[in-house]
């Protein structure tokens, strides 16, 4: 019932608002300030109006357990330093400023890059998979869509999934998509 969401983007806001609507007490922690959050300002404001609490300039450093039961998250306070490559001021840890935040669920909603090495040799465009118009990769029997191709709307991902499904169906029937 006590959820901590880690992140500052639209996905973090969506996760926080969804947990809140499920009746949870929700706190979103972000390692920079509200001004540096990449989420849409309106989304940040609306989440707060709904009841999401924010704890800024905080970084998670570990989880606390009692056996298999999550008790909370260990947090480290941050301060803003010089700007990084994104142009936003870089969060810098404040040594020794550690505290525990109670939680029975933690949702990590931070930017991450996929590790394609498990697929063997695969063609990419930077961080994104390279596919044909039907979502087929250069590896026979591997299709992809959604956030593996580019960040976008759920409706685009659904459409890509539909095209890939049609392509798979056609291949199984020995036809062209």
mmCIF file with all atom_site columns, C-alpha atoms in Angstrom:
data_model
loop_
_atom_site.group_PDB
_atom_site.id
_atom_site.type_symbol
_atom_site.label_atom_id
_atom_site.label_alt_id
_atom_site.label_comp_id
_atom_site.label_asym_id
_atom_site.label_entity_id
_atom_site.label_seq_id
_atom_site.pdbx_PDB_ins_code
_atom_site.Cartn_x
_atom_site.Cartn_y
_atom_site.Cartn_z
_atom_site.occupancy
_atom_site.B_iso_or_equiv
_atom_site.pdbx_formal_charge
_atom_site.auth_seq_id
_atom_site.auth_comp_id
_atom_site.auth_asym_id
_atom_site.auth_atom_id
_atom_site.pdbx_PDB_model_num
ATOM 1   C CA . UNK A 1 1   ? 0.000  0.000   0.000   1.00 0.00 ? 1   UNK A CA 1
ATOM 2   C CA . UNK A 1 2   ? 3.028  2.315   0.287   1.00 0.00 ? 2   UNK A CA 1
ATOM 3   C CA . UNK A 1 3   ? 4.676  2.781   -3.106  1.00 0.00 ? 3   UNK A CA 1
ATOM 4   C CA . UNK A 1 4   ? 7.850  4.627   -4.013  1.00 0.00 ? 4   UNK A CA 1
ATOM 5   C CA . UNK A 1 5   ? 8.397  5.475   -7.685  1.00 0.00 ? 5   UNK A CA 1
ATOM 6   C CA . UNK A 1 6   ? 11.942 6.318   -8.760  1.00 0.00 ? 6   UNK A CA 1
ATOM 7   C CA . UNK A 1 7   ? 12.272 8.575   -11.805 1.00 0.00 ? 7   UNK A CA 1
ATOM 8   C CA . UNK A 1 8   ? 11.330 11.941  -13.254 1.00 0.00 ? 8   UNK A CA 1
ATOM 9   C CA . UNK A 1 9   ? 9.909  11.236  -16.690 1.00 0.00 ? 9   UNK A CA 1
ATOM 10  C CA . UNK A 1 10  ? 6.419  10.683  -17.995 1.00 0.00 ? 10  UNK A CA 1
ATOM 11  C CA . UNK A 1 11  ? 6.641  6.936   -17.310 1.00 0.00 ? 11  UNK A CA 1
ATOM 12  C CA . UNK A 1 12  ? 7.396  7.624   -13.638 1.00 0.00 ? 12  UNK A CA 1
ATOM 13  C CA . UNK A 1 13  ? 4.439  10.006  -13.445 1.00 0.00 ? 13  UNK A CA 1
ATOM 14  C CA . UNK A 1 14  ? 2.174  7.425   -15.118 1.00 0.00 ? 14  UNK A CA 1
ATOM 15  C CA . UNK A 1 15  ? 3.314  4.701   -12.702 1.00 0.00 ? 15  UNK A CA 1
ATOM 16  C CA . UNK A 1 16  ? 2.772  6.987   -9.694  1.00 0.00 ? 16  UNK A CA 1
ATOM 17  C CA . UNK A 1 17  ? -0.708 8.032   -10.794 1.00 0.00 ? 17  UNK A CA 1
ATOM 18  C CA . UNK A 1 18  ? -1.686 4.434   -11.568 1.00 0.00 ? 18  UNK A CA 1
ATOM 19  C CA . UNK A 1 19  ? -0.551 3.256   -8.111  1.00 0.00 ? 19  UNK A CA 1
ATOM 20  C CA . UNK A 1 20  ? -2.393 6.178   -6.505  1.00 0.00 ? 20  UNK A CA 1
ATOM 21  C CA . UNK A 1 21  ? -5.594 5.239   -8.327  1.00 0.00 ? 21  UNK A CA 1
ATOM 22  C CA . UNK A 1 22  ? -5.215 1.720   -6.928  1.00 0.00 ? 22  UNK A CA 1
ATOM 23  C CA . UNK A 1 23  ? -5.463 3.184   -3.433  1.00 0.00 ? 23  UNK A CA 1
ATOM 24  C CA . UNK A 1 24  ? -1.756 3.357   -2.620  1.00 0.00 ? 24  UNK A CA 1
ATOM 25  C CA . UNK A 1 25  ? 0.131  6.074   -0.759  1.00 0.00 ? 25  UNK A CA 1
ATOM 26  C CA . UNK A 1 26  ? 2.637  7.172   -3.414  1.00 0.00 ? 26  UNK A CA 1
ATOM 27  C CA . UNK A 1 27  ? 5.896  9.109   -3.208  1.00 0.00 ? 27  UNK A CA 1
ATOM 28  C CA . UNK A 1 28  ? 7.933  9.846   -6.326  1.00 0.00 ? 28  UNK A CA 1
ATOM 29  C CA . UNK A 1 29  ? 11.652 10.393  -5.745  1.00 0.00 ? 29  UNK A CA 1
ATOM 30  C CA . UNK A 1 30  ? 13.846 12.167  -8.264  1.00 0.00 ? 30  UNK A CA 1
ATOM 31  C CA . UNK A 1 31  ? 17.566 12.926  -8.088  1.00 0.00 ? 31  UNK A CA 1
ATOM 32  C CA . UNK A 1 32  ? 17.187 16.489  -9.365  1.00 0.00 ? 32  UNK A CA 1
ATOM 33  C CA . UNK A 1 33  ? 14.648 19.226  -8.639  1.00 0.00 ? 33  UNK A CA 1
ATOM 34  C CA . UNK A 1 34  ? 11.163 19.617  -10.025 1.00 0.00 ? 34  UNK A CA 1
ATOM 35  C CA . UNK A 1 35  ? 12.491 22.155  -12.561 1.00 0.00 ? 35  UNK A CA 1
ATOM 36  C CA . UNK A 1 36  ? 14.812 19.529  -14.085 1.00 0.00 ? 36  UNK A CA 1
ATOM 37  C CA . UNK A 1 37  ? 12.194 16.779  -14.395 1.00 0.00 ? 37  UNK A CA 1
ATOM 38  C CA . UNK A 1 38  ? 11.813 15.670  -18.024 1.00 0.00 ? 38  UNK A CA 1
ATOM 39  C CA . UNK A 1 39  ? 8.099  14.855  -17.541 1.00 0.00 ? 39  UNK A CA 1
ATOM 40  C CA . UNK A 1 40  ? 5.520  17.260  -18.917 1.00 0.00 ? 40  UNK A CA 1
ATOM 41  C CA . UNK A 1 41  ? 4.883  20.107  -16.447 1.00 0.00 ? 41  UNK A CA 1
ATOM 42  C CA . UNK A 1 42  ? 1.128  19.570  -16.675 1.00 0.00 ? 42  UNK A CA 1
ATOM 43  C CA . UNK A 1 43  ? 1.539  15.864  -15.819 1.00 0.00 ? 43  UNK A CA 1
ATOM 44  C CA . UNK A 1 44  ? 3.730  16.698  -12.810 1.00 0.00 ? 44  UNK A CA 1
ATOM 45  C CA . UNK A 1 45  ? 1.177  19.212  -11.563 1.00 0.00 ? 45  UNK A CA 1
ATOM 46  C CA . UNK A 1 46  ? -1.805 16.931  -12.192 1.00 0.00 ? 46  UNK A CA 1
ATOM 47  C CA . UNK A 1 47  ? -0.127 14.062  -10.330 1.00 0.00 ? 47  UNK A CA 1
ATOM 48  C CA . UNK A 1 48  ? 0.513  16.331  -7.369  1.00 0.00 ? 48  UNK A CA 1
ATOM 49  C CA . UNK A 1 49  ? -3.093 17.560  -7.453  1.00 0.00 ? 49  UNK A CA 1
ATOM 50  C CA . UNK A 1 50  ? -4.230 13.908  -7.371  1.00 0.00 ? 50  UNK A CA 1
ATOM 51  C CA . UNK A 1 51  ? -2.112 13.226  -4.285  1.00 0.00 ? 51  UNK A CA 1
ATOM 52  C CA . UNK A 1 52  ? 1.299  12.016  -5.466  1.00 0.00 ? 52  UNK A CA 1
ATOM 53  C CA . UNK A 1 53  ? 3.985  13.260  -3.076  1.00 0.00 ? 53  UNK A CA 1
ATOM 54  C CA . UNK A 1 54  ? 7.432  14.267  -4.329  1.00 0.00 ? 54  UNK A CA 1
ATOM 55  C CA . UNK A 1 55  ? 10.841 13.946  -2.695  1.00 0.00 ? 55  UNK A CA 1
ATOM 56  C CA . UNK A 1 56  ? 13.400 15.798  -4.815  1.00 0.00 ? 56  UNK A CA 1
ATOM 57  C CA . UNK A 1 57  ? 17.205 15.649  -4.766  1.00 0.00 ? 57  UNK A CA 1
ATOM 58  C CA . UNK A 1 58  ? 17.116 12.006  -3.661  1.00 0.00 ? 58  UNK A CA 1
ATOM 59  C CA . UNK A 1 59  ? 18.844 8.934   -5.083  1.00 0.00 ? 59  UNK A CA 1
ATOM 60  C CA . UNK A 1 60  ? 18.080 5.331   -4.105  1.00 0.00 ? 60  UNK A CA 1
ATOM 61  C CA . UNK A 1 61  ? 21.094 3.428   -2.794  1.00 0.00 ? 61  UNK A CA 1
ATOM 62  C CA . UNK A 1 62  ? 19.510 0.191   -1.644  1.00 0.00 ? 62  UNK A CA 1
ATOM 63  C CA . UNK A 1 63  ? 16.430 -1.682  -0.579  1.00 0.00 ? 63  UNK A CA 1
ATOM 64  C CA . UNK A 1 64  ? 15.670 -2.841  2.968   1.00 0.00 ? 64  UNK A CA 1
ATOM 65  C CA . UNK A 1 65  ? 14.172 -6.306  3.502   1.00 0.00 ? 65  UNK A CA 1
ATOM 66  C CA . UNK A 1 66  ? 12.957 -8.484  6.340   1.00 0.00 ? 66  UNK A CA 1
ATOM 67  C CA . UNK A 1 67  ? 13.452 -11.877 4.725   1.00 0.00 ? 67  UNK A CA 1
ATOM 68  C CA . UNK A 1 68  ? 11.498 -11.644 1.476   1.00 0.00 ? 68  UNK A CA 1
ATOM 69  C CA . UNK A 1 69  ? 9.369  -8.709  2.644   1.00 0.00 ? 69  UNK A CA 1
ATOM 70  C CA . UNK A 1 70  ? 10.331 -5.244  1.403   1.00 0.00 ? 70  UNK A CA 1
ATOM 71  C CA . UNK A 1 71  ? 10.452 -2.706  4.220   1.00 0.00 ? 71  UNK A CA 1
ATOM 72  C CA . UNK A 1 72  ? 11.663 0.318   2.306   1.00 0.00 ? 72  UNK A CA 1
ATOM 73  C CA . UNK A 1 73  ? 14.385 2.029   0.366   1.00 0.00 ? 73  UNK A CA 1
ATOM 74  C CA . UNK A 1 74  ? 17.630 3.564   1.579   1.00 0.00 ? 74  UNK A CA 1
ATOM 75  C CA . UNK A 1 75  ? 18.031 7.042   0.105   1.00 0.00 ? 75  UNK A CA 1
ATOM 76  C CA . UNK A 1 76  ? 20.883 9.508   -0.310  1.00 0.00 ? 76  UNK A CA 1
ATOM 77  C CA . UNK A 1 77  ? 20.285 13.253  -0.476  1.00 0.00 ? 77  UNK A CA 1
ATOM 78  C CA . UNK A 1 78  ? 21.729 15.065  -3.479  1.00 0.00 ? 78  UNK A CA 1
ATOM 79  C CA . UNK A 1 79  ? 22.593 18.634  -4.390  1.00 0.00 ? 79  UNK A CA 1
ATOM 80  C CA . UNK A 1 80  ? 22.927 20.161  -7.832  1.00 0.00 ? 80  UNK A CA 1
ATOM 81  C CA . UNK A 1 81  ? 26.384 20.639  -9.286  1.00 0.00 ? 81  UNK A CA 1
ATOM 82  C CA . UNK A 1 82  ? 27.554 21.825  -12.685 1.00 0.00 ? 82  UNK A CA 1
ATOM 83  C CA . UNK A 1 83  ? 25.496 21.102  -15.827 1.00 0.00 ? 83  UNK A CA 1
ATOM 84  C CA . UNK A 1 84  ? 26.003 17.709  -17.489 1.00 0.00 ? 84  UNK A CA 1
ATOM 85  C CA . UNK A 1 85  ? 25.841 16.772  -21.200 1.00 0.00 ? 85  UNK A CA 1
ATOM 86  C CA . UNK A 1 86  ? 22.045 17.158  -21.149 1.00 0.00 ? 86  UNK A CA 1
ATOM 87  C CA . UNK A 1 87  ? 22.406 20.787  -20.022 1.00 0.00 ? 87  UNK A CA 1
ATOM 88  C CA . UNK A 1 88  ? 20.744 20.077  -16.675 1.00 0.00 ? 88  UNK A CA 1
ATOM 89  C CA . UNK A 1 89  ? 22.678 20.543  -13.452 1.00 0.00 ? 89  UNK A CA 1
ATOM 90  C CA . UNK A 1 90  ? 24.257 17.252  -12.407 1.00 0.00 ? 90  UNK A CA 1
ATOM 91  C CA . UNK A 1 91  ? 23.082 15.702  -9.112  1.00 0.00 ? 91  UNK A CA 1
ATOM 92  C CA . UNK A 1 92  ? 25.943 15.329  -6.629  1.00 0.00 ? 92  UNK A CA 1
ATOM 93  C CA . UNK A 1 93  ? 25.657 13.111  -3.530  1.00 0.00 ? 93  UNK A CA 1
ATOM 94  C CA . UNK A 1 94  ? 25.790 14.758  -0.112  1.00 0.00 ? 94  UNK A CA 1
ATOM 95  C CA . UNK A 1 95  ? 28.108 12.411  1.758   1.00 0.00 ? 95  UNK A CA 1
ATOM 96  C CA . UNK A 1 96  ? 26.537 10.919  4.874   1.00 0.00 ? 96  UNK A CA 1
ATOM 97  C CA . UNK A 1 97  ? 23.046 12.357  4.265   1.00 0.00 ? 97  UNK A CA 1
ATOM 98  C CA . UNK A 1 98  ? 21.311 8.967   4.167   1.00 0.00 ? 98  UNK A CA 1
ATOM 99  C CA . UNK A 1 99  ? 17.797 8.099   5.317   1.00 0.00 ? 99  UNK A CA 1
ATOM 100 C CA . UNK A 1 100 ? 15.255 5.300   4.979   1.00 0.00 ? 100 UNK A CA 1
ATOM 101 C CA . UNK A 1 101 ? 11.932 5.662   3.194   1.00 0.00 ? 101 UNK A CA 1
ATOM 102 C CA . UNK A 1 102 ? 9.190  3.189   4.090   1.00 0.00 ? 102 UNK A CA 1
ATOM 103 C CA . UNK A 1 103 ? 7.756  1.238   1.149   1.00 0.00 ? 103 UNK A CA 1
ATOM 104 C CA . UNK A 1 104 ? 6.240  -2.136  0.403   1.00 0.00 ? 104 UNK A CA 1
ATOM 105 C CA . UNK A 1 105 ? 6.657  -1.613  -3.365  1.00 0.00 ? 105 UNK A CA 1
ATOM 106 C CA . UNK A 1 106 ? 9.291  0.235   -5.391  1.00 0.00 ? 106 UNK A CA 1
ATOM 107 C CA . UNK A 1 107 ? 8.794  0.991   -9.069  1.00 0.00 ? 107 UNK A CA 1
ATOM 108 C CA . UNK A 1 108 ? 11.949 1.851   -11.003 1.00 0.00 ? 108 UNK A CA 1
ATOM 109 C CA . UNK A 1 109 ? 10.961 4.161   -13.873 1.00 0.00 ? 109 UNK A CA 1
ATOM 110 C CA . UNK A 1 110 ? 14.334 5.524   -14.926 1.00 0.00 ? 110 UNK A CA 1
ATOM 111 C CA . UNK A 1 111 ? 15.833 5.791   -18.374 1.00 0.00 ? 111 UNK A CA 1
ATOM 112 C CA . UNK A 1 112 ? 17.640 2.638   -19.266 1.00 0.00 ? 112 UNK A CA 1
ATOM 113 C CA . UNK A 1 113 ? 19.299 1.326   -22.390 1.00 0.00 ? 113 UNK A CA 1
ATOM 114 C CA . UNK A 1 114 ? 18.635 -2.202  -23.646 1.00 0.00 ? 114 UNK A CA 1
ATOM 115 C CA . UNK A 1 115 ? 21.375 -4.836  -23.782 1.00 0.00 ? 115 UNK A CA 1
ATOM 116 C CA . UNK A 1 116 ? 21.069 -6.442  -27.197 1.00 0.00 ? 116 UNK A CA 1
ATOM 117 C CA . UNK A 1 117 ? 24.050 -8.781  -26.651 1.00 0.00 ? 117 UNK A CA 1
ATOM 118 C CA . UNK A 1 118 ? 21.736 -11.634 -25.609 1.00 0.00 ? 118 UNK A CA 1
ATOM 119 C CA . UNK A 1 119 ? 20.390 -11.683 -29.175 1.00 0.00 ? 119 UNK A CA 1
ATOM 120 C CA . UNK A 1 120 ? 23.821 -12.302 -30.703 1.00 0.00 ? 120 UNK A CA 1
ATOM 121 C CA . UNK A 1 121 ? 24.636 -10.258 -33.774 1.00 0.00 ? 121 UNK A CA 1
ATOM 122 C CA . UNK A 1 122 ? 21.802 -7.839  -34.401 1.00 0.00 ? 122 UNK A CA 1
ATOM 123 C CA . UNK A 1 123 ? 21.616 -4.631  -36.386 1.00 0.00 ? 123 UNK A CA 1
ATOM 124 C CA . UNK A 1 124 ? 20.889 -1.471  -34.452 1.00 0.00 ? 124 UNK A CA 1
ATOM 125 C CA . UNK A 1 125 ? 20.524 2.239   -35.104 1.00 0.00 ? 125 UNK A CA 1
ATOM 126 C CA . UNK A 1 126 ? 22.195 3.594   -31.984 1.00 0.00 ? 126 UNK A CA 1
ATOM 127 C CA . UNK A 1 127 ? 20.137 2.237   -29.063 1.00 0.00 ? 127 UNK A CA 1
ATOM 128 C CA . UNK A 1 128 ? 17.280 1.104   -31.326 1.00 0.00 ? 128 UNK A CA 1
ATOM 129 C CA . UNK A 1 129 ? 16.775 -2.134  -33.215 1.00 0.00 ? 129 UNK A CA 1
ATOM 130 C CA . UNK A 1 130 ? 16.771 -1.974  -36.989 1.00 0.00 ? 130 UNK A CA 1
ATOM 131 C CA . UNK A 1 131 ? 13.711 -3.663  -38.520 1.00 0.00 ? 131 UNK A CA 1
ATOM 132 C CA . UNK A 1 132 ? 11.962 -3.851  -41.858 1.00 0.00 ? 132 UNK A CA 1
ATOM 133 C CA . UNK A 1 133 ? 8.487  -2.401  -42.481 1.00 0.00 ? 133 UNK A CA 1
ATOM 134 C CA . UNK A 1 134 ? 6.924  -5.487  -40.823 1.00 0.00 ? 134 UNK A CA 1
ATOM 135 C CA . UNK A 1 135 ? 9.042  -5.325  -37.659 1.00 0.00 ? 135 UNK A CA 1
ATOM 136 C CA . UNK A 1 136 ? 11.330 -8.208  -38.651 1.00 0.00 ? 136 UNK A CA 1
ATOM 137 C CA . UNK A 1 137 ? 14.941 -7.930  -37.503 1.00 0.00 ? 137 UNK A CA 1
ATOM 138 C CA . UNK A 1 138 ? 17.955 -9.307  -39.359 1.00 0.00 ? 138 UNK A CA 1
ATOM 139 C CA . UNK A 1 139 ? 17.661 -12.420 -37.173 1.00 0.00 ? 139 UNK A CA 1
ATOM 140 C CA . UNK A 1 140 ? 15.273 -14.992 -38.621 1.00 0.00 ? 140 UNK A CA 1
ATOM 141 C CA . UNK A 1 141 ? 12.266 -15.416 -36.359 1.00 0.00 ? 141 UNK A CA 1
ATOM 142 C CA . UNK A 1 142 ? 12.826 -12.230 -34.336 1.00 0.00 ? 142 UNK A CA 1
ATOM 143 C CA . UNK A 1 143 ? 10.407 -9.310  -34.677 1.00 0.00 ? 143 UNK A CA 1
ATOM 144 C CA . UNK A 1 144 ? 10.285 -6.133  -32.670 1.00 0.00 ? 144 UNK A CA 1
ATOM 145 C CA . UNK A 1 145 ? 8.265  -2.994  -32.096 1.00 0.00 ? 145 UNK A CA 1
ATOM 146 C CA . UNK A 1 146 ? 7.485  -0.311  -29.541 1.00 0.00 ? 146 UNK A CA 1
ATOM 147 C CA . UNK A 1 147 ? 10.195 1.118   -27.341 1.00 0.00 ? 147 UNK A CA 1
ATOM 148 C CA . UNK A 1 148 ? 12.869 -1.129  -28.882 1.00 0.00 ? 148 UNK A CA 1
ATOM 149 C CA . UNK A 1 149 ? 12.531 0.901   -32.090 1.00 0.00 ? 149 UNK A CA 1
ATOM 150 C CA . UNK A 1 150 ? 12.004 4.410   -30.714 1.00 0.00 ? 150 UNK A CA 1
ATOM 151 C CA . UNK A 1 151 ? 10.192 6.043   -27.849 1.00 0.00 ? 151 UNK A CA 1
ATOM 152 C CA . UNK A 1 152 ? 6.660  6.898   -28.805 1.00 0.00 ? 152 UNK A CA 1
ATOM 153 C CA . UNK A 1 153 ? 2.989  6.563   -28.103 1.00 0.00 ? 153 UNK A CA 1
ATOM 154 C CA . UNK A 1 154 ? 1.355  3.337   -26.991 1.00 0.00 ? 154 UNK A CA 1
ATOM 155 C CA . UNK A 1 155 ? -0.874 3.455   -30.078 1.00 0.00 ? 155 UNK A CA 1
ATOM 156 C CA . UNK A 1 156 ? 2.203  3.366   -32.324 1.00 0.00 ? 156 UNK A CA 1
ATOM 157 C CA . UNK A 1 157 ? 3.542  0.358   -30.406 1.00 0.00 ? 157 UNK A CA 1
ATOM 158 C CA . UNK A 1 158 ? 0.187  -1.397  -30.732 1.00 0.00 ? 158 UNK A CA 1
ATOM 159 C CA . UNK A 1 159 ? 0.214  -0.802  -34.485 1.00 0.00 ? 159 UNK A CA 1
ATOM 160 C CA . UNK A 1 160 ? 3.774  -2.119  -34.741 1.00 0.00 ? 160 UNK A CA 1
ATOM 161 C CA . UNK A 1 161 ? 2.765  -5.194  -32.748 1.00 0.00 ? 161 UNK A CA 1
ATOM 162 C CA . UNK A 1 162 ? -0.175 -5.764  -35.075 1.00 0.00 ? 162 UNK A CA 1
ATOM 163 C CA . UNK A 1 163 ? 2.066  -5.540  -38.171 1.00 0.00 ? 163 UNK A CA 1
ATOM 164 C CA . UNK A 1 164 ? 4.588  -7.937  -36.602 1.00 0.00 ? 164 UNK A CA 1
ATOM 165 C CA . UNK A 1 165 ? 1.775  -10.380 -35.722 1.00 0.00 ? 165 UNK A CA 1
ATOM 166 C CA . UNK A 1 166 ? 0.523  -10.259 -39.323 1.00 0.00 ? 166 UNK A CA 1
ATOM 167 C CA . UNK A 1 167 ? 4.061  -10.882 -40.572 1.00 0.00 ? 167 UNK A CA 1
ATOM 168 C CA . UNK A 1 168 ? 4.555  -13.826 -38.206 1.00 0.00 ? 168 UNK A CA 1
ATOM 169 C CA . UNK A 1 169 ? 1.189  -15.286 -39.228 1.00 0.00 ? 169 UNK A CA 1
ATOM 170 C CA . UNK A 1 170 ? 2.115  -14.965 -42.899 1.00 0.00 ? 170 UNK A CA 1
ATOM 171 C CA . UNK A 1 171 ? 5.513  -16.594 -42.363 1.00 0.00 ? 171 UNK A CA 1
ATOM 172 C CA . UNK A 1 172 ? 3.936  -19.537 -40.541 1.00 0.00 ? 172 UNK A CA 1
ATOM 173 C CA . UNK A 1 173 ? 1.591  -20.000 -43.502 1.00 0.00 ? 173 UNK A CA 1
ATOM 174 C CA . UNK A 1 174 ? 4.441  -19.703 -46.007 1.00 0.00 ? 174 UNK A CA 1
ATOM 175 C CA . UNK A 1 175 ? 3.111  -16.427 -47.395 1.00 0.00 ? 175 UNK A CA 1
ATOM 176 C CA . UNK A 1 176 ? 4.390  -12.914 -47.772 1.00 0.00 ? 176 UNK A CA 1
ATOM 177 C CA . UNK A 1 177 ? 3.066  -10.378 -45.233 1.00 0.00 ? 177 UNK A CA 1
#
